[in-house]
PDB file of C-alpha atoms in Angstrom:
ATOM      1  CA  MET A 790       0.000   0.000   0.000  1.00 93.00           C
ATOM      2  CA  VAL A 791       1.171   3.514  -0.816  1.00 98.00           C
ATOM      3  CA  THR A 792       1.350   5.750   2.261  1.00 98.00           C
ATOM      4  CA  VAL A 793       0.875   9.515   1.986  1.00 98.00           C
ATOM      5  CA  ILE A 794       0.650  12.225   4.653  1.00 98.00           C
ATOM      6  CA  SER A 795      -1.897  14.979   4.112  1.00 98.00           C
ATOM      7  CA  TYR A 796      -0.115  18.036   5.507  1.00 98.00           C
ATOM      8  CA  GLY A 797      -2.325  20.949   6.586  1.00 96.00           C
ATOM      9  CA  GLY A 798       0.293  23.265   8.062  1.00 97.00           C
ATOM     10  CA  GLY A 799      -1.111  23.158  11.600  1.00 96.00           C
ATOM     11  CA  VAL A 800       0.107  21.713  14.897  1.00 97.00           C
ATOM     12  CA  GLN A 801      -1.129  18.142  14.519  1.00 97.00           C
ATOM     13  CA  SER A 802      -0.059  17.483  10.937  1.00 97.00           C
ATOM     14  CA  THR A 803       3.340  19.070  11.634  1.00 98.00           C
ATOM     15  CA  ALA A 804       3.779  16.724  14.605  1.00 98.00           C
ATOM     16  CA  LEU A 805       2.689  13.817  12.400  1.00 98.00           C
ATOM     17  CA  VAL A 806       5.382  14.573   9.815  1.00 98.00           C
ATOM     18  CA  VAL A 807       8.025  15.073  12.521  1.00 98.00           C
ATOM     19  CA  LEU A 808       7.194  11.711  14.095  1.00 98.00           C
ATOM     20  CA  ALA A 809       7.162   9.926  10.720  1.00 98.00           C
ATOM     21  CA  MET A 810      10.566  11.341   9.798  1.00 98.00           C
ATOM     22  CA  ARG A 811      12.077  10.733  13.230  1.00 97.00           C
ATOM     23  CA  GLU A 812      10.946   7.116  13.254  1.00 97.00           C
ATOM     24  CA  ARG A 813      11.804   6.608   9.584  1.00 96.00           C
ATOM     25  CA  CYS A 814       8.335   5.451   8.669  1.00 96.00           C
ATOM     26  CA  PRO A 815       7.926   4.363   5.027  1.00 97.00           C
ATOM     27  CA  ILE A 816       6.185   7.485   3.721  1.00 98.00           C
ATOM     28  CA  ASP A 817       5.897   7.739  -0.055  1.00 98.00           C
ATOM     29  CA  GLU A 818       4.863  11.391  -0.171  1.00 98.00           C
ATOM     30  CA  ILE A 819       3.806  14.356   1.920  1.00 98.00           C
ATOM     31  CA  VAL A 820       1.176  16.475   0.157  1.00 98.00           C
ATOM     32  CA  HIS A 821      -0.172  19.926   0.980  1.00 98.00           C
ATOM     33  CA  VAL A 822      -3.067  21.716  -0.750  1.00 98.00           C
ATOM     34  CA  ASP A 823      -2.373  25.457  -0.788  1.00 98.00           C
ATOM     35  CA  LEU A 824      -5.383  27.695  -1.439  1.00 97.00           C
ATOM     36  CA  VAL A 825      -3.049  30.593  -2.285  1.00 97.00           C
ATOM     37  CA  ASP A 826      -4.892  33.914  -1.660  1.00 97.00           C
ATOM     38  CA  ALA A 827      -7.472  32.188   0.549  1.00 97.00           C
ATOM     39  CA  GLU A 828      -4.909  30.417   2.705  1.00 97.00           C
ATOM     40  CA  SER A 829      -3.855  32.067   5.938  1.00 97.00           C
ATOM     41  CA  PRO A 830      -0.635  33.991   5.193  1.00 97.00           C
ATOM     42  CA  ALA A 831       0.743  32.696   8.497  1.00 97.00           C
ATOM     43  CA  THR A 832       0.208  29.131   7.304  1.00 97.00           C
ATOM     44  CA  ARG A 833       1.839  29.818   3.943  1.00 98.00           C
ATOM     45  CA  GLU A 834       4.883  31.285   5.697  1.00 98.00           C
ATOM     46  CA  TYR A 835       5.072  28.323   8.062  1.00 98.00           C
ATOM     47  CA  VAL A 836       4.817  25.754   5.263  1.00 98.00           C
ATOM     48  CA  ARG A 837       7.720  27.435   3.444  1.00 98.00           C
ATOM     49  CA  CYS A 838       9.874  27.319   6.599  1.00 98.00           C
ATOM     50  CA  PHE A 839       8.844  23.746   7.394  1.00 98.00           C
ATOM     51  CA  ARG A 840       9.737  22.591   3.875  1.00 98.00           C
ATOM     52  CA  GLU A 841      13.216  24.085   4.318  1.00 98.00           C
ATOM     53  CA  TRP A 842      13.603  22.306   7.669  1.00 98.00           C
ATOM     54  CA  LEU A 843      12.412  19.015   6.196  1.00 98.00           C
ATOM     55  CA  GLN A 844      14.826  19.240   3.279  1.00 98.00           C
ATOM     56  CA  ARG A 845      17.712  20.178   5.547  1.00 98.00           C
ATOM     57  CA  GLU A 846      17.086  17.559   8.234  1.00 98.00           C
ATOM     58  CA  TYR A 847      15.750  14.616   6.233  1.00 98.00           C
ATOM     59  CA  GLY A 848      16.216  15.355   2.538  1.00 97.00           C
ATOM     60  CA  ARG A 849      12.454  15.229   2.013  1.00 98.00           C
ATOM     61  CA  ASP A 850      10.076  17.733   0.475  1.00 98.00           C
ATOM     62  CA  ILE A 851       6.355  18.419   0.406  1.00 98.00           C
ATOM     63  CA  VAL A 852       4.332  18.248  -2.797  1.00 98.00           C
ATOM     64  CA  VAL A 853       2.238  21.423  -2.996  1.00 98.00           C
ATOM     65  CA  ILE A 854      -1.021  21.492  -4.964  1.00 98.00           C
ATOM     66  CA  GLU A 855      -2.242  25.046  -5.597  1.00 98.00           C
ATOM     67  CA  ARG A 856      -5.900  26.071  -5.906  1.00 96.00           C
ATOM     68  CA  ASN A 857      -6.873  29.751  -5.672  1.00 96.00           C
ATOM     69  CA  MET A 858     -10.335  29.778  -4.108  1.00 96.00           C
ATOM     70  CA  TYR A 859     -10.267  33.535  -3.449  1.00 97.00           C
ATOM     71  CA  ARG A 860      -9.614  34.302  -7.131  1.00 97.00           C
ATOM     72  CA  ASP A 861     -12.298  31.843  -8.224  1.00 97.00           C
ATOM     73  CA  MET A 862     -14.893  33.638  -6.067  1.00 97.00           C
ATOM     74  CA  LEU A 863     -13.850  37.069  -7.352  1.00 96.00           C
ATOM     75  CA  ASP A 864     -14.160  35.840 -10.925  1.00 97.00           C
ATOM     76  CA  ASN A 865     -17.507  34.151 -10.281  1.00 96.00           C
ATOM     77  CA  PRO A 866     -19.281  35.847  -7.330  1.00 95.00           C
ATOM     78  CA  LEU A 867     -22.265  33.506  -7.622  1.00 92.00           C
ATOM     79  CA  PHE A 868     -19.892  30.726  -6.583  1.00 92.00           C
ATOM     80  CA  THR A 869     -19.755  30.874  -2.780  1.00 93.00           C
ATOM     81  CA  PRO A 870     -18.466  27.557  -1.370  1.00 95.00           C
ATOM     82  CA  VAL A 871     -17.622  29.116   2.023  1.00 96.00           C
ATOM     83  CA  PRO A 872     -20.313  28.894   4.762  1.00 95.00           C
ATOM     84  CA  TRP A 873     -20.429  32.613   5.477  1.00 93.00           C
ATOM     85  CA  HIS A 874     -22.982  34.183   7.795  1.00 92.00           C
ATOM     86  CA  GLY A 875     -25.627  36.642   6.668  1.00 93.00           C
ATOM     87  CA  LYS A 876     -24.837  40.310   7.259  1.00 90.00           C
ATOM     88  CA  ARG A 877     -28.288  41.160   8.655  1.00 85.00           C
ATOM     89  CA  GLU A 878     -30.282  37.930   8.587  1.00 81.00           C
ATOM     90  CA  ARG A 879     -29.421  34.870  10.674  1.00 84.00           C
ATOM     91  CA  PHE A 880     -28.392  32.328   8.069  1.00 89.00           C
ATOM     92  CA  MET A 881     -25.278  30.492   6.975  1.00 91.00           C
ATOM     93  CA  LEU A 882     -24.371  29.344   3.482  1.00 93.00           C
ATOM     94  CA  SER A 883     -23.712  25.661   2.889  1.00 90.00           C
ATOM     95  CA  ARG A 884     -20.133  24.461   3.254  1.00 92.00           C
ATOM     96  CA  GLN A 885     -18.528  23.129   0.077  1.00 93.00           C
ATOM     97  CA  CYS A 886     -15.015  24.535   0.391  1.00 95.00           C
ATOM     98  CA  THR A 887     -13.275  21.601   2.061  1.00 93.00           C
ATOM     99  CA  ARG A 888     -14.651  19.046  -0.374  1.00 93.00           C
ATOM    100  CA  GLN A 889     -14.093  21.099  -3.527  1.00 95.00           C
ATOM    101  CA  TYR A 890     -10.772  22.717  -2.650  1.00 96.00           C
ATOM    102  CA  LYS A 891      -9.017  20.290  -0.332  1.00 96.00           C
ATOM    103  CA  VAL A 892     -10.427  16.775  -0.675  1.00 96.00           C
ATOM    104  CA  GLN A 893     -11.105  16.630  -4.424  1.00 97.00           C
ATOM    105  CA  PRO A 894      -7.768  18.116  -5.606  1.00 97.00           C
ATOM    106  CA  LEU A 895      -5.845  15.789  -3.294  1.00 98.00           C
ATOM    107  CA  THR A 896      -7.871  12.764  -4.424  1.00 98.00           C
ATOM    108  CA  ARG A 897      -7.329  13.610  -8.109  1.00 98.00           C
ATOM    109  CA  TYR A 898      -3.604  14.011  -7.522  1.00 98.00           C
ATOM    110  CA  LEU A 899      -3.308  10.688  -5.690  1.00 98.00           C
ATOM    111  CA  TYR A 900      -5.333   8.799  -8.288  1.00 98.00           C
ATOM    112  CA  ASP A 901      -3.210  10.238 -11.113  1.00 98.00           C
ATOM    113  CA  ARG A 902       0.034   9.626  -9.237  1.00 98.00           C
ATOM    114  CA  TYR A 903      -0.879   6.094  -8.114  1.00 97.00           C
ATOM    115  CA  PRO A 904      -3.289   4.672 -10.723  1.00 97.00           C
ATOM    116  CA  ALA A 905      -3.523   1.226  -9.117  1.00 96.00           C
ATOM    117  CA  GLY A 906      -3.673  -0.210  -5.623  1.00 96.00           C
ATOM    118  CA  ARG A 907      -4.764   1.146  -2.295  1.00 97.00           C
ATOM    119  CA  ILE A 908      -3.558   4.414  -0.771  1.00 98.00           C
ATOM    120  CA  GLY A 909      -3.217   4.979   2.956  1.00 98.00           C
ATOM    121  CA  LEU A 910      -3.753   8.686   3.635  1.00 98.00           C
ATOM    122  CA  MET A 911      -2.471   9.795   7.029  1.00 98.00           C
ATOM    123  CA  LEU A 912      -4.369  12.696   8.577  1.00 97.00           C
ATOM    124  CA  GLY A 913      -3.292  14.860  11.510  1.00 97.00           C
ATOM    125  CA  ILE A 914      -6.173  14.485  13.923  1.00 96.00           C
ATOM    126  CA  SER A 915      -5.292  14.102  17.598  1.00 96.00           C
ATOM    127  CA  VAL A 916      -7.141  11.937  20.103  1.00 96.00           C
ATOM    128  CA  ASP A 917      -8.962  14.909  21.647  1.00 95.00           C
ATOM    129  CA  GLU A 918     -10.557  15.494  18.237  1.00 93.00           C
ATOM    130  CA  TYR A 919     -11.386  11.862  17.488  1.00 91.00           C
ATOM    131  CA  HIS A 920     -14.973  12.837  16.624  1.00 91.00           C
ATOM    132  CA  ARG A 921     -13.626  14.358  13.400  1.00 91.00           C
ATOM    133  CA  MET A 922     -12.452  11.006  12.071  1.00 94.00           C
ATOM    134  CA  ARG A 923     -14.136  10.031   8.798  1.00 93.00           C
ATOM    135  CA  ASP A 924     -13.926   7.180   6.333  1.00 95.00           C
ATOM    136  CA  SER A 925     -12.693   8.250   2.924  1.00 95.00           C
ATOM    137  CA  SER A 926     -15.292   8.743   0.206  1.00 93.00           C
ATOM    138  CA  ALA A 927     -12.732   7.637  -2.408  1.00 96.00           C
ATOM    139  CA  ALA A 928     -12.830   3.945  -3.246  1.00 96.00           C
ATOM    140  CA  ARG A 929      -9.063   3.347  -3.145  1.00 97.00           C
ATOM    141  CA  ILE A 930      -8.131   5.662  -0.284  1.00 98.00           C
ATOM    142  CA  ASP A 931      -8.083   4.604   3.365  1.00 97.00           C
ATOM    143  CA  HIS A 932      -7.860   7.298   6.034  1.00 97.00           C
ATOM    144  CA  VAL A 933      -5.266   6.551   8.700  1.00 98.00           C
ATOM    145  CA  TYR A 934      -5.032   8.368  12.046  1.00 98.00           C
ATOM    146  CA  PRO A 935      -1.633   7.705  13.656  1.00 97.00           C
ATOM    147  CA  LEU A 936      -2.019  10.399  16.331  1.00 98.00           C
ATOM    148  CA  VAL A 937      -5.287   8.883  17.521  1.00 97.00           C
ATOM    149  CA  ASP A 938      -3.735   5.407  17.494  1.00 97.00           C
ATOM    150  CA  ARG A 939      -0.999   6.723  19.790  1.00 97.00           C
ATOM    151  CA  ARG A 940      -3.494   8.584  22.001  1.00 97.00           C
ATOM    152  CA  LEU A 941      -1.668  11.870  21.390  1.00 98.00           C
ATOM    153  CA  THR A 942      -3.450  15.108  22.274  1.00 97.00           C
ATOM    154  CA  ARG A 943      -3.073  18.474  20.568  1.00 96.00           C
ATOM    155  CA  TRP A 944      -0.942  19.681  23.474  1.00 97.00           C
ATOM    156  CA  GLN A 945       1.373  16.672  23.141  1.00 98.00           C
ATOM    157  CA  CYS A 946       1.617  17.373  19.401  1.00 98.00           C
ATOM    158  CA  ARG A 947       2.666  20.911  20.248  1.00 97.00           C
ATOM    159  CA  GLU A 948       5.432  19.531  22.482  1.00 98.00           C
ATOM    160  CA  ILE A 949       6.635  17.248  19.673  1.00 98.00           C
ATOM    161  CA  VAL A 950       6.926  20.238  17.350  1.00 98.00           C
ATOM    162  CA  GLU A 951       8.794  22.302  19.955  1.00 98.00           C
ATOM    163  CA  ARG A 952      11.195  19.460  20.795  1.00 98.00           C
ATOM    164  CA  ALA A 953      12.083  19.281  17.101  1.00 98.00           C
ATOM    165  CA  GLY A 954      13.281  22.885  17.371  1.00 97.00           C
ATOM    166  CA  LEU A 955      10.396  24.229  15.311  1.00 98.00           C
ATOM    167  CA  ALA A 956       8.101  27.165  15.963  1.00 97.00           C
ATOM    168  CA  VAL A 957       4.527  26.250  16.815  1.00 97.00           C
ATOM    169  CA  PRO A 958       2.302  26.979  13.803  1.00 96.00           C
ATOM    170  CA  TRP A 959      -0.738  29.240  13.900  1.00 92.00           C
ATOM    171  CA  LYS A 960      -4.134  27.631  13.547  1.00 88.00           C
ATOM    172  CA  SER A 961      -4.390  26.639   9.906  1.00 89.00           C
ATOM    173  CA  SER A 962      -7.436  27.292   7.724  1.00 90.00           C
ATOM    174  CA  CYS A 963      -8.469  30.051   5.349  1.00 95.00           C
ATOM    175  CA  TRP A 964      -8.087  33.517   6.882  1.00 95.00           C
ATOM    176  CA  PHE A 965     -11.777  34.275   6.299  1.00 95.00           C
ATOM    177  CA  CYS A 966     -13.059  30.892   7.490  1.00 94.00           C
ATOM    178  CA  PRO A 967     -16.305  31.558   9.419  1.00 92.00           C
ATOM    179  CA  TYR A 968     -15.413  28.773  11.850  1.00 91.00           C
ATOM    180  CA  ARG A 969     -12.626  30.964  13.163  1.00 89.00           C
ATOM    181  CA  SER A 970     -13.595  33.305  15.987  1.00 87.00           C
ATOM    182  CA  SER A 971     -13.764  36.999  15.168  1.00 87.00           C
ATOM    183  CA  ALA A 972     -10.700  37.459  17.407  1.00 89.00           C
ATOM    184  CA  SER A 973      -8.772  34.880  15.369  1.00 89.00           C
ATOM    185  CA  GLN A 974      -9.719  36.517  12.077  1.00 92.00           C
ATOM    186  CA  TRP A 975      -8.831  40.008  13.241  1.00 91.00           C
ATOM    187  CA  ALA A 976      -5.526  38.857  14.724  1.00 93.00           C
ATOM    188  CA  LEU A 977      -4.565  37.834  11.198  1.00 94.00           C
ATOM    189  CA  VAL A 978      -5.801  41.148   9.796  1.00 94.00           C
ATOM    190  CA  ARG A 979      -3.657  43.038  12.294  1.00 94.00           C
ATOM    191  CA  ARG A 980      -0.622  40.998  11.336  1.00 96.00           C
ATOM    192  CA  TYR A 981      -1.370  41.192   7.598  1.00 97.00           C
ATOM    193  CA  PRO A 982      -3.275  44.484   7.062  1.00 96.00           C
ATOM    194  CA  TYR A 983      -3.791  43.890   3.337  1.00 97.00           C
ATOM    195  CA  LEU A 984      -6.300  41.160   4.217  1.00 97.00           C
ATOM    196  CA  ARG A 985      -8.850  43.833   5.150  1.00 96.00           C
ATOM    197  CA  ALA A 986      -8.847  45.271   1.625  1.00 97.00           C
ATOM    198  CA  MET A 987      -9.046  41.757   0.186  1.00 97.00           C
ATOM    199  CA  ALA A 988     -12.026  40.966   2.431  1.00 97.00           C
ATOM    200  CA  ASP A 989     -13.822  44.191   1.466  1.00 96.00           C
ATOM    201  CA  ALA A 990     -13.238  43.583  -2.246  1.00 98.00           C
ATOM    202  CA  LEU A 991     -14.561  40.028  -2.053  1.00 97.00           C
ATOM    203  CA  GLU A 992     -17.553  40.950   0.110  1.00 97.00           C
ATOM    204  CA  ASP A 993     -18.529  43.853  -2.173  1.00 97.00           C
ATOM    205  CA  ARG A 994     -18.216  41.660  -5.270  1.00 97.00           C
ATOM    206  CA  ILE A 995     -20.304  38.815  -3.848  1.00 97.00           C
ATOM    207  CA  ASN A 996     -22.948  41.066  -2.288  1.00 97.00           C
ATOM    208  CA  ALA A 997     -23.411  43.125  -5.459  1.00 97.00           C
ATOM    209  CA  GLU A 998     -24.225  39.910  -7.289  1.00 96.00           C
ATOM    210  CA  ARG A 999     -26.444  38.588  -4.504  1.00 95.00           C
ATOM    211  CA  CYS A1000     -28.392  41.857  -4.234  1.00 95.00           C
ATOM    212  CA  SER A1001     -28.967  41.932  -7.995  1.00 96.00           C
ATOM    213  CA  ARG A1002     -30.668  38.556  -7.608  1.00 94.00           C
ATOM    214  CA  GLY A1003     -32.698  39.461  -4.523  1.00 94.00           C
ATOM    215  CA  LYS A1004     -30.530  37.494  -2.100  1.00 94.00           C
ATOM    216  CA  ASP A1005     -29.417  38.611   1.363  1.00 94.00           C
ATOM    217  CA  GLU A1006     -25.898  39.919   1.860  1.00 95.00           C
ATOM    218  CA  ILE A1007     -23.126  37.918   3.521  1.00 95.00           C
ATOM    219  CA  VAL A1008     -20.216  39.043   5.688  1.00 95.00           C
ATOM    220  CA  VAL A1009     -16.681  37.853   4.958  1.00 95.00           C
ATOM    221  CA  LEU A1010     -15.045  38.815   8.280  1.00 93.00           C
ATOM    222  CA  ARG A1011     -16.867  38.100  11.515  1.00 81.00           C
ATOM    223  CA  THR A1012     -17.710  40.783  14.064  1.00 67.00           C
ATOM    224  CA  ASP A1013     -20.083  38.788  16.265  1.00 59.00           C
ATOM    225  CA  GLY A1014     -17.626  37.852  19.015  1.00 53.00           C
ATOM    226  CA  VAL A1015     -18.756  34.201  18.967  1.00 53.00           C
ATOM    227  CA  GLU A1016     -16.150  31.742  20.234  1.00 50.00           C
ATOM    228  CA  GLU A1017     -14.125  29.745  17.753  1.00 48.00           C
ATOM    229  CA  GLN A1018     -15.736  26.435  16.842  1.00 50.00           C
ATOM    230  CA  GLY A1019     -13.725  23.305  17.335  1.00 50.00           C
ATOM    231  CA  ASP A1020     -14.816  21.330  14.287  1.00 48.00           C
ATOM    232  CA  PHE A1021     -13.539  23.704  11.570  1.00 49.00           C
ATOM    233  CA  CYS A1022     -13.613  21.243   8.661  1.00 54.00           C
ATOM    234  CA  GLU A1023     -14.517  17.608   8.374  1.00 54.00           C
ATOM    235  CA  ALA A1024     -11.816  14.936   8.294  1.00 52.00           C
ATOM    236  CA  GLY A1025      -8.926  17.254   9.194  1.00 58.00           C
ATOM    237  CA  TYR A1026      -7.959  18.486   5.739  1.00 62.00           C
ATOM    238  CA  CYS A1027      -7.960  22.222   6.633  1.00 67.00           C
ATOM    239  CA  ASP A1028      -6.933  22.859  10.193  1.00 60.00           C
ATOM    240  CA  SER A1029      -4.590  20.131  11.347  1.00 62.00           C
TER     241      SER A1029
END
C-alpha cells in the first residue's frame, strides 16, 4: 500500500510529519493543498519554513497542490463555497469549500500519481478530536489516524513540534473561514493588514451579485464575538 501524509500546516499534521521522519516510517509522499490567496498567510509562511527544515534535516520535500479559491470567487461571485454568515439575517451558506478545494484536488492528484492499488492517507487528527475522524469517500483511499492510534493530544503534538526545534504553527485554515472566531480573524488582519482590503473587495463583489438577484448579503469577516468552533472542517484536511 502507498502511504501519503496529508499536511495541513497546523500543529497536529506538523507533529505527524516530525514523528514519521524521526521514526523513519515508510512514507511515499507528503502532500499539501495550498489555497493561495485564501490560505492564511501565516500558514503559507510556516509551510515554506517547514519545507526548508524538512529538506535540511531529512532530505524530504512536500508536494504542494495550488488552488486559488479567493480568485475563483472574485471571478464568479455567484460561486460561494464558504459557509459565510448573513450580514443582517441569521443564516449560513452551505459548506462546500473543504470538499471542492481540499479533498477533491488531493484525491485527483493521488489517483493520477498512483493509478492502481490502495492508498493509505495519514491525517493529523489528535485523540482529543477523534470525533472528526471520517472514512474516505474515495474507493481506493483509506484514512489513517496515527495520532489517535498513539493517544496523542493536541498539546502533546505541540510539544513534539517544539522538541524538534520548530516554531509552533498558527491555527491553519483560510483567513476568512467563518469557523474561526472573530478574534482569530482580526488577529490575522492586524498581522497582515492587506487582508482587510481583500475581504472588502470580495464581500462587495459577492454582495453586489447577490443583491442583484434578490438574495441577502453575507459578511466575509466576523464581528459577532462568537467563540471559535472546534470542528472547523470535516476529516482534518484544513486545520490540522
